[in-house]
Coordinates of C-alpha atoms in Angstrom, one line a residue:
X1 CA -32.9 21.9 12.8
X2 CA -33.9 19.2 10.6
X3 CA -32.1 20.6 8.0
X4 CA -29.1 21.2 9.8
X5 CA -29.0 17.4 11.0
X6 CA -29.7 16.5 7.5
X7 CA -26.8 18.5 6.1
X8 CA -24.7 16.4 8.7
X9 CA -25.5 13.1 7.9
X10 CA -24.3 13.8 4.0
X11 CA -20.9 13.5 4.3
X12 CA -21.6 9.8 6.1
X13 CA -24.1 9.2 3.3
X14 CA -21.4 10.0 0.7
X15 CA -18.2 8.1 2.3
X16 CA -16.2 5.6 0.5
X17 CA -17.2 2.4 2.4
X18 CA -15.0 -0.8 1.6
X19 CA -16.7 -1.8 -1.9
X20 CA -15.9 1.7 -2.8
X21 CA -12.0 0.6 -2.6
X22 CA -12.3 -2.4 -4.0
X23 CA -11.0 -1.1 -7.6
X24 CA -8.6 1.4 -6.4
X25 CA -4.7 1.6 -6.4
X26 CA -3.1 3.2 -3.6
X27 CA 0.3 5.2 -3.4
X28 CA 1.6 5.6 -0.3
X29 CA 3.4 9.1 1.0
X30 CA 5.5 9.9 4.1
X31 CA 4.6 13.7 4.1
X32 CA 8.0 14.7 5.1
X33 CA 9.7 13.2 2.2
X34 CA 7.3 14.0 -0.8
X35 CA 8.0 17.2 -2.2
X36 CA 9.3 21.1 -0.5
X37 CA 8.2 24.2 -0.7
X38 CA 9.9 26.6 -3.4
X39 CA 13.1 27.8 -2.2
X40 CA 14.0 25.1 0.1
X41 CA 17.1 23.5 -0.2
X42 CA 16.8 20.1 -2.0
X43 CA 20.2 18.8 -1.1
X44 CA 19.6 19.1 2.7
X45 CA 17.7 15.9 3.3
X46 CA 19.8 13.1 5.3
X47 CA 17.3 10.3 5.9
X48 CA 20.4 9.2 8.5
X49 CA 19.8 11.9 10.7
X50 CA 16.3 11.1 11.0
X51 CA 15.1 14.8 11.4
X52 CA 12.4 17.2 9.3
X53 CA 13.5 17.8 5.7
X54 CA 10.2 20.1 4.8
X55 CA 7.5 18.7 3.0
X56 CA 3.8 19.4 3.5
X57 CA 0.3 18.7 2.8
X58 CA 0.4 22.2 0.6
X59 CA 3.3 20.5 -1.5
X60 CA 1.8 17.8 -1.7
X61 CA -1.2 19.0 -3.2
X62 CA 1.0 20.9 -5.4
X63 CA 2.3 17.9 -7.1
X64 CA -0.2 15.2 -7.5
X65 CA 0.0 15.2 -11.2
X66 CA 3.1 12.7 -10.5
X67 CA 0.8 10.2 -8.8
X68 CA -2.4 10.9 -11.0
X69 CA -0.5 10.8 -14.2
X70 CA 0.8 7.1 -13.2
X71 CA -2.8 6.3 -12.6
X72 CA -3.5 5.6 -9.4
X73 CA -6.2 6.1 -7.6
X74 CA -5.9 6.9 -3.7
X75 CA -3.4 8.4 -1.8
X76 CA -2.4 7.2 1.3
X77 CA -1.1 9.8 3.8
X78 CA 1.3 9.6 7.2
X79 CA -0.5 10.4 10.5
X80 CA -1.7 13.9 10.6
X81 CA -2.3 14.2 14.7
X82 CA 0.3 16.4 16.5
X83 CA 3.4 14.8 17.1
X84 CA 6.2 14.8 20.1
X85 CA 7.2 18.3 20.4
X86 CA 10.6 18.7 22.3
X87 CA 14.3 18.4 21.6
X88 CA 15.6 15.7 19.3
X89 CA 15.6 12.3 20.9
X90 CA 18.4 9.8 20.4
X91 CA 16.3 8.3 17.6
X92 CA 15.6 11.1 15.8
X93 CA 12.7 13.9 15.5
X94 CA 9.0 12.7 14.4
X95 CA 9.1 13.6 11.2
X96 CA 7.2 10.1 10.3
X97 CA 4.5 11.3 12.1
X98 CA 4.1 8.0 14.1
X99 CA 4.6 9.5 17.6
X100 CA 1.6 10.7 18.6
X101 CA 1.1 12.8 21.3
X102 CA -2.6 14.4 20.7
X103 CA -4.5 13.0 18.5
X104 CA -7.5 15.4 18.4
X105 CA -4.9 18.5 16.9
X106 CA -3.5 18.8 13.8
X107 CA 0.5 18.5 13.6
X108 CA 1.3 22.0 12.7
X109 CA 4.5 20.7 10.8
X110 CA 2.3 19.9 8.0
X111 CA 0.1 22.7 7.7
X112 CA -2.9 23.8 8.8
X113 CA -6.7 23.0 9.2
X114 CA -7.0 24.5 5.6
X115 CA -4.0 23.0 4.3
X116 CA -5.6 19.4 4.8
X117 CA -8.8 20.6 3.8
X118 CA -7.1 21.8 0.7
X119 CA -5.4 18.4 0.0
X120 CA -8.6 16.5 0.5
X121 CA -10.7 18.6 -2.0
X122 CA -8.0 18.5 -4.7
X123 CA -7.9 14.9 -4.5
X124 CA -11.6 15.1 -4.8
X125 CA -11.7 16.8 -7.5
X126 CA -9.3 14.5 -9.4
X127 CA -11.8 11.8 -8.7
X128 CA -9.0 10.3 -6.2
X129 CA -9.5 9.1 -2.7
X130 CA -7.5 10.1 0.6
X131 CA -6.3 7.8 2.9
X132 CA -4.9 8.8 6.5
X133 CA -3.2 6.9 8.6
X134 CA -4.1 6.7 12.6
X135 CA -2.1 5.8 15.8
X136 CA -4.4 4.6 18.7
X137 CA -2.3 1.9 20.2
X138 CA 0.2 4.5 22.2
X139 CA 1.5 7.9 22.8
X140 CA 5.2 9.0 22.4
X141 CA 7.1 9.3 25.4
X142 CA 10.5 9.9 26.8
X143 CA 10.1 8.6 30.3
X144 CA 8.2 5.3 31.8
X145 CA 6.6 8.3 34.0
X146 CA 5.5 10.8 31.2
X147 CA 3.7 13.9 31.9
X148 CA 0.0 13.0 31.0
X149 CA -1.2 16.9 30.7
X150 CA 0.6 17.0 26.8
X151 CA -1.9 14.2 25.9
X152 CA -5.0 13.6 24.4
X153 CA -6.0 11.3 27.4
X154 CA -4.6 12.9 30.8
X155 CA -5.6 10.5 33.8
X156 CA -3.5 7.2 34.7
X157 CA -6.4 4.9 34.8
X158 CA -6.6 5.8 30.7
X159 CA -2.9 4.3 30.3
X160 CA -1.9 0.5 30.9
X161 CA 0.6 0.4 33.8
X162 CA 4.5 0.1 32.2
X163 CA 5.5 -3.2 31.9
X164 CA 8.2 -4.9 29.2
X165 CA 6.9 -6.7 26.5
X166 CA 6.5 -10.5 26.1
X167 CA 6.4 -11.1 22.7
X168 CA 4.8 -14.5 23.6
X169 CA 2.1 -13.6 25.1
X170 CA -1.2 -12.0 23.7
X171 CA -1.9 -10.2 26.8
X172 CA 1.6 -8.4 27.3
X173 CA 0.9 -7.4 23.9
X174 CA -2.0 -6.0 24.1
X175 CA -1.1 -4.4 27.7
X176 CA 2.6 -3.9 27.9
X177 CA 4.2 -0.7 26.2
X178 CA 6.0 -0.6 22.7
X179 CA 9.4 1.4 22.2
X180 CA 11.9 0.9 25.0
X181 CA 13.3 3.1 27.9
X182 CA 15.1 5.4 25.4
X183 CA 11.6 6.2 23.3
X184 CA 8.7 4.6 25.5
X185 CA 5.5 4.5 23.9
X186 CA 2.7 5.0 26.5
X187 CA -0.3 2.1 26.1
X188 CA -3.2 3.4 25.9
X189 CA -6.3 1.6 27.5
X190 CA -8.4 0.9 24.7
X191 CA -10.4 -1.1 27.5
X192 CA -11.8 2.1 29.5
X193 CA -15.1 3.2 28.1
X194 CA -13.9 6.8 28.4
X195 CA -10.8 6.1 25.9
X196 CA -13.4 3.9 23.5
X197 CA -16.1 7.1 23.3
X198 CA -13.2 9.4 22.9
X199 CA -11.6 7.6 20.0
X200 CA -14.8 7.1 18.3
X201 CA -15.8 11.0 18.8
X202 CA -12.3 11.9 17.7
X203 CA -12.2 9.9 14.1
X204 CA -15.6 10.3 13.2
X205 CA -15.0 14.4 13.5
X206 CA -11.6 14.0 11.5
X207 CA -13.2 11.7 8.7
X208 CA -16.1 14.8 8.5
X209 CA -13.7 17.3 8.9
X210 CA -11.2 16.7 6.2
X211 CA -13.6 14.4 4.2
X212 CA -11.4 11.0 4.5
X213 CA -12.2 8.2 2.2
X214 CA -9.9 5.6 4.2
X215 CA -8.5 4.7 7.4
X216 CA -5.0 2.8 7.8
X217 CA -5.0 1.8 11.2
X218 CA -1.0 1.8 12.4
X219 CA 0.5 -0.8 15.1
X220 CA 3.7 0.9 15.7
X221 CA 6.7 -2.1 15.3
X222 CA 10.2 -2.0 17.4
X223 CA 12.3 -4.4 17.1
X224 CA 11.4 -7.8 18.7
X225 CA 13.9 -10.5 20.0
X226 CA 11.3 -12.9 17.5
X227 CA 9.4 -11.2 15.0
X228 CA 7.4 -13.7 14.0
X229 CA 5.2 -12.5 16.9
X230 CA 4.7 -9.0 16.0
X231 CA 1.0 -8.6 15.1
X232 CA -1.4 -5.8 15.8
X233 CA -2.7 -7.7 19.3
X234 CA -1.6 -4.3 20.6
X235 CA -5.3 -3.0 20.8
X236 CA -8.0 -5.4 21.8
X237 CA -9.8 -7.0 18.6
X238 CA -13.4 -5.4 20.1
X239 CA -12.6 -1.8 20.0
X240 CA -12.1 -2.1 16.4
X241 CA -15.7 -2.8 15.0
X242 CA -16.9 0.8 17.2
X243 CA -14.1 2.4 16.0
X244 CA -14.4 2.3 12.4
X245 CA -18.2 2.2 12.3
X246 CA -17.7 5.6 14.1
X247 CA -15.2 6.5 11.0
X248 CA -17.9 5.2 8.8
X249 CA -15.4 4.6 6.1
X250 CA -13.2 1.8 4.9
X251 CA -10.4 0.8 7.4
X252 CA -7.2 -1.1 6.9
X253 CA -5.0 -2.8 9.5
X254 CA -1.1 -3.2 9.9
X255 CA -1.0 -7.1 11.2
X256 CA 2.9 -7.5 11.0
X257 CA 3.4 -10.9 10.4
X258 CA 3.5 -13.8 7.7
X259 CA 1.6 -15.7 9.8
X260 CA -1.6 -16.2 8.3
X261 CA -4.2 -17.5 10.7
X262 CA -3.0 -14.6 12.6
X263 CA -3.8 -11.9 9.9
X264 CA -6.7 -13.3 8.6
X265 CA -8.1 -13.0 12.2
X266 CA -8.1 -9.0 12.3
X267 CA -10.5 -9.1 8.9
X268 CA -14.2 -9.5 9.3
X269 CA -17.4 -7.8 11.2
X270 CA -15.7 -8.4 14.8
X271 CA -12.7 -6.4 13.7
X272 CA -11.2 -4.8 10.1
X273 CA -12.8 -4.5 6.8
X274 CA -9.1 -5.2 5.4
X275 CA -5.5 -6.1 6.9
X276 CA -2.0 -5.6 5.0
X277 CA -1.2 -8.5 3.3
X278 CA 2.2 -9.4 5.1
X279 CA 1.9 -13.3 4.7
X280 CA 1.9 -12.8 0.5
X281 CA 4.6 -10.5 0.8
X282 CA 6.2 -13.0 2.3
X283 CA 5.5 -15.7 -0.3
X284 CA 6.4 -12.8 -3.0
X285 CA 10.1 -12.9 -1.5
X286 CA 10.3 -16.4 -1.5
X287 CA 9.2 -16.6 -4.7
X288 CA 11.4 -13.7 -6.4
X289 CA 14.2 -11.9 -4.8
X290 CA 17.6 -13.2 -6.3
X291 CA 19.4 -14.3 -4.6
X292 CA 16.6 -16.0 -2.5
X293 CA 14.5 -19.2 -2.1
X294 CA 13.0 -18.9 -5.5
X295 CA 10.3 -20.6 -4.1
X296 CA 7.3 -20.6 -6.6
X297 CA 5.6 -23.4 -4.4
X298 CA 5.7 -20.8 -1.5
X299 CA 3.3 -18.2 -3.7
X300 CA 0.7 -20.8 -5.1
X301 CA 0.5 -22.1 -1.5
X302 CA 0.0 -18.7 -0.2
X303 CA -2.9 -18.1 -2.9
X304 CA -4.5 -21.3 -1.8
X305 CA -4.7 -20.3 1.6
X306 CA -5.7 -16.9 1.4
X307 CA -8.8 -18.2 -0.6
X308 CA -9.6 -20.1 2.4
X309 CA -8.6 -18.5 5.3
X310 CA -9.3 -14.3 4.6
X311 CA -12.9 -13.3 4.8
X312 CA -12.3 -11.1 1.7
X313 CA -9.3 -11.5 -0.7
X314 CA -10.4 -8.5 -2.7
X315 CA -10.0 -5.7 -0.1
X316 CA -6.5 -6.8 1.6
X317 CA -3.7 -4.6 0.3
X318 CA -0.5 -6.1 -1.3
X319 CA 2.4 -4.5 -1.6
X320 CA 6.0 -5.3 -1.6
X321 CA 7.7 -1.8 0.2
X322 CA 6.8 0.2 3.1
X323 CA 8.2 2.2 5.9
X324 CA 8.9 -0.5 7.8
X325 CA 11.0 -3.0 5.4
X326 CA 13.9 -2.9 3.1
X327 CA 13.2 -1.7 -0.4
X328 CA 12.7 -4.4 -2.8
X329 CA 15.9 -3.3 -4.8
X330 CA 17.6 -3.8 -1.3
X331 CA 17.0 -7.4 -1.0
X332 CA 17.1 -8.8 -5.0
X333 CA 20.2 -7.7 -6.5
X334 CA 20.4 -9.4 -9.9
X335 CA 20.8 -6.7 -12.5
X336 CA 17.7 -7.6 -14.5
X337 CA 15.9 -8.3 -11.5
X338 CA 16.5 -5.2 -9.9
X339 CA 13.8 -3.8 -12.9
X340 CA 12.1 -7.6 -13.9
X341 CA 11.1 -8.1 -10.4
X342 CA 9.7 -5.0 -10.0
X343 CA 7.8 -6.0 -13.6
X344 CA 6.6 -9.4 -12.1
X345 CA 5.3 -7.9 -8.8
X346 CA 3.7 -5.0 -10.6
X347 CA 1.7 -7.2 -12.7
X348 CA 0.6 -10.0 -9.8
X349 CA -0.5 -6.9 -7.4
X350 CA -2.1 -5.7 -10.3
X351 CA -4.1 -8.8 -11.5
X352 CA -4.3 -10.5 -7.9
X353 CA -7.7 -9.8 -6.5
X354 CA -6.6 -7.3 -4.1
X355 CA -5.8 -3.5 -3.7
X356 CA -2.4 -2.6 -5.0
X357 CA -0.2 -0.5 -2.4
X358 CA 2.9 1.4 -4.2
X359 CA 5.3 3.0 -1.6
X360 CA 6.6 6.3 -2.4
X361 CA 10.1 5.7 -4.5
X362 CA 9.0 2.4 -5.7
X363 CA 8.9 3.9 -9.1
X364 CA 12.1 5.3 -8.7
X365 CA 13.9 2.7 -8.0
X366 CA 15.4 3.9 -4.3
X367 CA 16.8 0.8 -2.2
X368 CA 17.4 2.0 1.1
X369 CA 17.3 -0.7 3.8
X370 CA 15.2 -0.8 6.9
X371 CA 14.2 2.8 8.8
X372 CA 15.4 5.0 8.1
X373 CA 17.1 4.5 5.0
X374 CA 13.8 3.3 3.4
X375 CA 12.7 6.9 3.8
X376 CA 14.8 8.5 1.4
X377 CA 13.4 12.3 0.0
X378 CA 11.5 11.8 -3.7
X379 CA 12.7 14.9 -5.0
X380 CA 16.4 14.0 -5.2
X381 CA 14.9 12.1 -8.2
X382 CA 13.5 14.6 -9.6
X383 CA 10.1 12.8 -10.4
X384 CA 11.6 11.4 -13.8
X385 CA 9.8 9.5 -16.2
X386 CA 11.7 5.9 -15.1
X387 CA 10.8 2.6 -17.1
X388 CA 9.2 1.9 -13.5
X389 CA 7.1 4.4 -13.7
X390 CA 5.9 3.9 -16.9
X391 CA 5.3 0.8 -16.3
X392 CA 3.2 1.3 -13.0
X393 CA 1.3 3.6 -15.6
X394 CA 0.6 0.8 -18.1
X395 CA -0.4 -1.4 -15.4
X396 CA -2.4 0.8 -13.7
X397 CA -4.4 2.2 -16.8
X398 CA -4.9 -1.4 -17.9
X399 CA -6.5 -2.3 -14.2
X400 CA -8.0 1.2 -14.6
X401 CA -9.9 0.2 -17.4
X402 CA -10.6 -3.2 -16.5
X403 CA -12.5 -2.3 -13.0
X404 CA -14.4 0.5 -15.2
X405 CA -15.2 -1.5 -17.6
X406 CA -15.5 -5.2 -17.0
X407 CA -16.9 -7.3 -13.9
X408 CA -13.1 -8.1 -13.5
X409 CA -13.0 -6.9 -9.9
X410 CA -15.1 -9.1 -8.8
X411 CA -13.8 -12.3 -10.6
X412 CA -11.7 -14.8 -9.0
X413 CA -8.6 -15.8 -9.7
X414 CA -7.3 -19.3 -10.7
X415 CA -3.6 -20.5 -10.9
X416 CA -3.3 -22.1 -14.2
X417 CA -0.1 -23.8 -14.4
X418 CA 3.1 -23.5 -11.8
X419 CA 6.9 -24.9 -12.2
X420 CA 9.8 -24.6 -10.0
X421 CA 10.5 -21.0 -12.2
X422 CA 7.0 -19.8 -13.4
X423 CA 3.4 -19.3 -12.6
X424 CA 0.7 -18.6 -14.5
X425 CA -2.6 -17.0 -13.4
X426 CA -6.3 -16.0 -15.0
X427 CA -8.5 -13.5 -13.6
X428 CA -11.3 -12.4 -15.7
X429 CA -10.0 -12.8 -19.1
X430 CA -6.4 -11.7 -18.0
X431 CA -3.1 -13.9 -17.9
X432 CA -0.6 -12.9 -16.6
X433 CA 2.8 -15.3 -16.1
X434 CA 5.5 -14.6 -13.8
X435 CA 9.1 -15.8 -13.3
X436 CA 12.2 -15.8 -11.1
X437 CA 14.6 -16.4 -13.4
X438 CA 16.7 -13.5 -13.8
X439 CA 19.3 -11.8 -16.4
X440 CA 20.9 -15.4 -17.5
X441 CA 18.8 -16.8 -20.4
X442 CA 17.3 -20.2 -19.4
X443 CA 16.3 -22.8 -21.9
X444 CA 12.8 -23.6 -20.4
X445 CA 9.1 -22.4 -20.5
X446 CA 5.7 -22.8 -19.0
X447 CA 3.1 -24.3 -21.2
X448 CA -0.2 -23.1 -20.0
X449 CA -4.0 -24.5 -20.6
X450 CA -6.1 -21.5 -21.3
X451 CA -9.9 -21.2 -21.3
X452 CA -9.7 -19.8 -24.7
X453 CA -10.4 -21.5 -28.3
X454 CA -7.8 -22.2 -30.4
X455 CA -6.3 -19.3 -32.5
X456 CA -8.0 -16.7 -30.4
X457 CA -5.8 -13.5 -30.8
X458 CA -4.2 -12.5 -27.2
X459 CA -2.3 -9.7 -26.8
X460 CA 0.7 -9.0 -24.7
X461 CA -0.3 -5.3 -23.2
X462 CA 3.4 -5.1 -21.8
X463 CA 4.9 -5.2 -25.3
X464 CA 2.1 -5.0 -27.7
X465 CA 2.8 -8.3 -29.4
X466 CA -0.1 -10.7 -30.4
X467 CA 0.1 -14.0 -28.8
X468 CA -2.3 -16.9 -30.9
X469 CA -3.4 -19.7 -28.7
X470 CA -2.7 -23.1 -29.9
X471 CA -4.2 -26.4 -29.9
X472 CA -6.5 -27.3 -27.0
X473 CA -6.3 -23.7 -25.9
X474 CA -2.5 -23.3 -25.1
X475 CA 0.1 -20.9 -24.9
X476 CA 3.6 -21.2 -24.7
X477 CA 6.1 -18.7 -22.6
X478 CA 9.7 -19.4 -23.3
X479 CA 12.5 -17.5 -21.3
X480 CA 15.6 -17.9 -23.6
X481 CA 16.1 -14.3 -23.4
X482 CA 15.9 -14.0 -19.9
X483 CA 13.1 -14.4 -17.4
X484 CA 10.1 -11.6 -18.5
X485 CA 6.5 -11.3 -17.4
X486 CA 3.9 -11.5 -20.0
X487 CA 0.2 -10.1 -19.6
X488 CA -2.1 -11.3 -21.9
X489 CA -5.7 -10.5 -23.0
X490 CA -7.8 -11.3 -25.9
X491 CA -7.7 -8.4 -28.3
X492 CA -11.2 -7.6 -28.9
X493 CA -11.2 -7.2 -24.7
X494 CA -8.9 -4.5 -25.4
X495 CA -10.9 -2.4 -27.1
X496 CA -11.5 1.2 -25.7
X497 CA -8.3 0.8 -23.0
X498 CA -6.1 3.3 -24.9
X499 CA -3.2 0.6 -24.9
X500 CA -1.4 -0.8 -28.1
X501 CA -2.8 1.4 -30.2
X502 CA -6.2 1.2 -29.1
X503 CA -8.5 3.8 -29.2
X504 CA -9.4 5.0 -25.4
X505 CA -13.0 6.6 -26.0
X506 CA -14.5 4.1 -23.5
X507 CA -12.2 5.9 -20.8
X508 CA -13.0 9.4 -21.4
X509 CA -15.5 11.6 -19.7
X510 CA -17.0 12.3 -16.3
X511 CA -17.3 8.1 -15.3
X512 CA -13.5 7.9 -15.5
X513 CA -12.6 10.5 -13.3
X514 CA -11.3 8.1 -10.9
X515 CA -7.9 9.0 -11.9
X516 CA -7.5 6.9 -15.1
X517 CA -5.3 9.0 -17.4
X518 CA -4.7 9.3 -21.1
X519 CA -1.9 6.6 -21.7
X520 CA 1.8 7.4 -22.5
X521 CA 2.4 7.2 -25.7
X522 CA 4.9 4.4 -25.9
X523 CA 6.2 3.1 -29.3
X524 CA 7.3 -0.7 -29.8
X525 CA 10.9 0.3 -28.8
X526 CA 9.8 1.9 -25.7
X527 CA 7.8 -1.1 -24.7
X528 CA 10.6 -3.3 -25.6
X529 CA 12.9 -1.3 -23.3
X530 CA 10.1 -1.3 -20.4
X531 CA 10.3 -5.6 -21.0
X532 CA 14.2 -5.7 -20.9
X533 CA 14.5 -3.6 -18.3
X534 CA 11.6 -3.6 -15.8
X535 CA 10.1 -6.9 -14.0
X536 CA 8.7 -9.2 -11.5
X537 CA 7.3 -7.3 -8.7
X538 CA 4.7 -4.9 -9.6
X539 CA 2.7 -7.4 -11.4
X540 CA 3.0 -9.1 -8.2
X541 CA 0.7 -6.3 -6.8
X542 CA -2.2 -5.6 -9.5
X543 CA -3.9 -8.5 -10.1
X544 CA -5.2 -11.6 -7.9

């Protein structure tokens, strides 16, 4: 009996906590849209129809090389619970996984229990983590008086009575129903002790059964009369500590507002380990979209506020795309910015003191607007080795190297300089200089005072060009050929990275099974092509 109890505790001991996630980079997948089974027709998936296209847990498992070869060390998948089963609604089918009916049952559209276990096992064999999306706020219905027998919770007392949402009231956000009268989302009474206990039992069982390493906690977000009021107050705050403690793994929540005070309130010992960094997303949009405000000050201000207001910036989830927002290429249209913005924000999110999250298809330059157009099938891209994919591979390889060989992940970020169109950031020994200048050349630049002695040889990892430090530790970045990002590190510090001709002996072996891959062999010419084609926004994910 004692042996059995010890065996049951082993998964909890091995579970990935918040600190284990600091150095990870996450690739987000909608299961139905990632990969098709053999023999399926790749031309029959129309996002506008909002229906099933055929992706499964098994097809993701069979196509993990594409994610791992880009250097990602974790995969976030859409919800695994049973969803609404019935006639197609005016809003389509539950292909996305967020219309949960019974959380305790698996969604057989995506496969069997063994299929999900096989996916988890394969990820772990590759040294990668599995993050699963969960929905606890509500269940999907087709009327405001649903048949409760189809749900996990079957008693009226376990749901809040139907009421129309008042977005200006926190109480209304917690207790009233999301959705509308066509597809109402029945609000679960998460103050009810029987609900709390059942959810804790379920999430503990799910995590143990499928060896899940982290949870992304969803709050389904319909169109609101005032989007600034949209946030994760749909569930009472005191529900979360017990829920996440029962899970025993890292929890990151969706708080869909750019108000940093609202978002920061949901990180800490009385709430969640982490939150998706919507305030930083808003600042990145303000700083880098073309056309747009191009307000670098918004970015520097948000960096300063983040250090003051978040419990732990190193655990925040940084992103520039997801299933609820338009693709970056839909909101930034400068012909070079379509690529340069990706490069700048990739670099920023790589060097940013946070966890970078890339939404599937971002590396393929998808340009869908909001739901459902931003949920395109990935297979139409042919999983091409695009310039953006190569950039992500380089940035992940660089970040993985820093995470695994230095204390970089725990170092703080410092703004060294900022102008109307540029910002220079220091984290560890890495300097990133980012700009919102697009295609046209501009007779301007940014001088940056670094902590390095004069004549220290730096190297730009995006071009492999040496960059000596001038007098008083200064470097200069000019934009005579248009805006391009620069990511610099002392040449001696790149030894063992596998980048820019440096061997990667330090990167081999079991210690680096966390998803760090052999480098993409890139000549100077290919890197120049990357520099001219891919830019601003991936840097915005990788390096705070």
